[in-house]
Amino acid sequence: MKTISFRLPDELADWLREKAARETIRRKKYVSINVLVAEIFKREMEASEKKEA
C-alpha cells in the first residue's frame, strides 16, 4: 500500500469527515476518512474500467 498526501479545500474535507461519520453510524463500524476515500477511488476506477471494456 502506498501513502499519498494531498491538500483539500475545507468544504471537501468537511464533507468527507461528515460522510465518514454517517457511514460509521450506518455500518455500525468505524469508517475512517482514509477508508472512505479509498472506497470512492476504487468505485471510480472500476467504473472507468467498465467503460473502457
mmCIF file of C-alpha atoms in Angstrom:
data_model
loop_
_atom_site.group_PDB
_atom_site.id
_atom_site.type_symbol
_atom_site.label_atom_id
_atom_site.label_comp_id
_atom_site.label_asym_id
_atom_site.label_seq_id
_atom_site.Cartn_x
_atom_site.Cartn_y
_atom_site.Cartn_z
ATOM 1 C CA MET A 1 0.000 0.000 0.000
ATOM 2 C CA LYS A 2 1.280 3.463 -0.880
ATOM 3 C CA THR A 3 0.948 6.642 1.129
ATOM 4 C CA ILE A 4 -0.359 9.734 -0.620
ATOM 5 C CA SER A 5 -0.785 13.154 0.888
ATOM 6 C CA PHE A 6 -2.724 15.988 -0.718
ATOM 7 C CA ARG A 7 -4.422 19.216 0.244
ATOM 8 C CA LEU A 8 -8.199 19.577 0.139
ATOM 9 C CA PRO A 9 -10.412 22.630 0.245
ATOM 10 C CA ASP A 10 -12.113 22.994 3.640
ATOM 11 C CA GLU A 11 -15.521 22.304 2.098
ATOM 12 C CA LEU A 12 -14.407 18.946 0.693
ATOM 13 C CA ALA A 13 -12.570 17.949 3.874
ATOM 14 C CA ASP A 14 -15.682 18.764 5.927
ATOM 15 C CA TRP A 15 -17.861 16.726 3.556
ATOM 16 C CA LEU A 16 -15.514 13.726 3.859
ATOM 17 C CA ARG A 17 -15.499 14.000 7.649
ATOM 18 C CA GLU A 18 -19.305 14.094 7.781
ATOM 19 C CA LYS A 19 -19.647 11.278 5.238
ATOM 20 C CA ALA A 20 -17.262 9.082 7.237
ATOM 21 C CA ALA A 21 -19.280 9.770 10.388
ATOM 22 C CA ARG A 22 -22.555 8.882 8.631
ATOM 23 C CA GLU A 23 -21.018 5.685 7.237
ATOM 24 C CA THR A 24 -19.743 4.755 10.699
ATOM 25 C CA ILE A 25 -23.301 5.013 12.019
ATOM 26 C CA ARG A 26 -24.842 3.221 9.023
ATOM 27 C CA ARG A 27 -22.362 0.330 9.088
ATOM 28 C CA LYS A 28 -22.170 0.208 12.895
ATOM 29 C CA LYS A 29 -18.404 0.011 12.414
ATOM 30 C CA TYR A 30 -15.765 2.758 12.402
ATOM 31 C CA VAL A 31 -15.108 4.147 8.904
ATOM 32 C CA SER A 32 -12.095 6.432 8.627
ATOM 33 C CA ILE A 33 -11.731 9.193 6.076
ATOM 34 C CA ASN A 34 -8.874 7.189 4.525
ATOM 35 C CA VAL A 35 -11.087 4.121 4.079
ATOM 36 C CA LEU A 36 -13.850 6.266 2.628
ATOM 37 C CA VAL A 37 -11.532 7.957 0.116
ATOM 38 C CA ALA A 38 -10.069 4.583 -0.919
ATOM 39 C CA GLU A 39 -13.593 3.177 -1.460
ATOM 40 C CA ILE A 40 -14.605 6.206 -3.557
ATOM 41 C CA PHE A 41 -11.462 5.945 -5.699
ATOM 42 C CA LYS A 42 -11.922 2.182 -6.120
ATOM 43 C CA ARG A 43 -15.544 2.625 -7.291
ATOM 44 C CA GLU A 44 -14.415 5.244 -9.793
ATOM 45 C CA MET A 45 -11.578 3.017 -11.011
ATOM 46 C CA GLU A 46 -13.953 0.068 -11.519
ATOM 47 C CA ALA A 47 -16.495 2.265 -13.327
ATOM 48 C CA SER A 48 -13.749 3.587 -15.569
ATOM 49 C CA GLU A 49 -12.540 0.078 -16.373
ATOM 50 C CA LYS A 50 -16.091 -0.977 -17.317
ATOM 51 C CA LYS A 51 -16.395 1.958 -19.705
ATOM 52 C CA GLU A 52 -13.102 1.058 -21.373
ATOM 53 C CA ALA A 53 -14.059 -2.605 -21.838
#
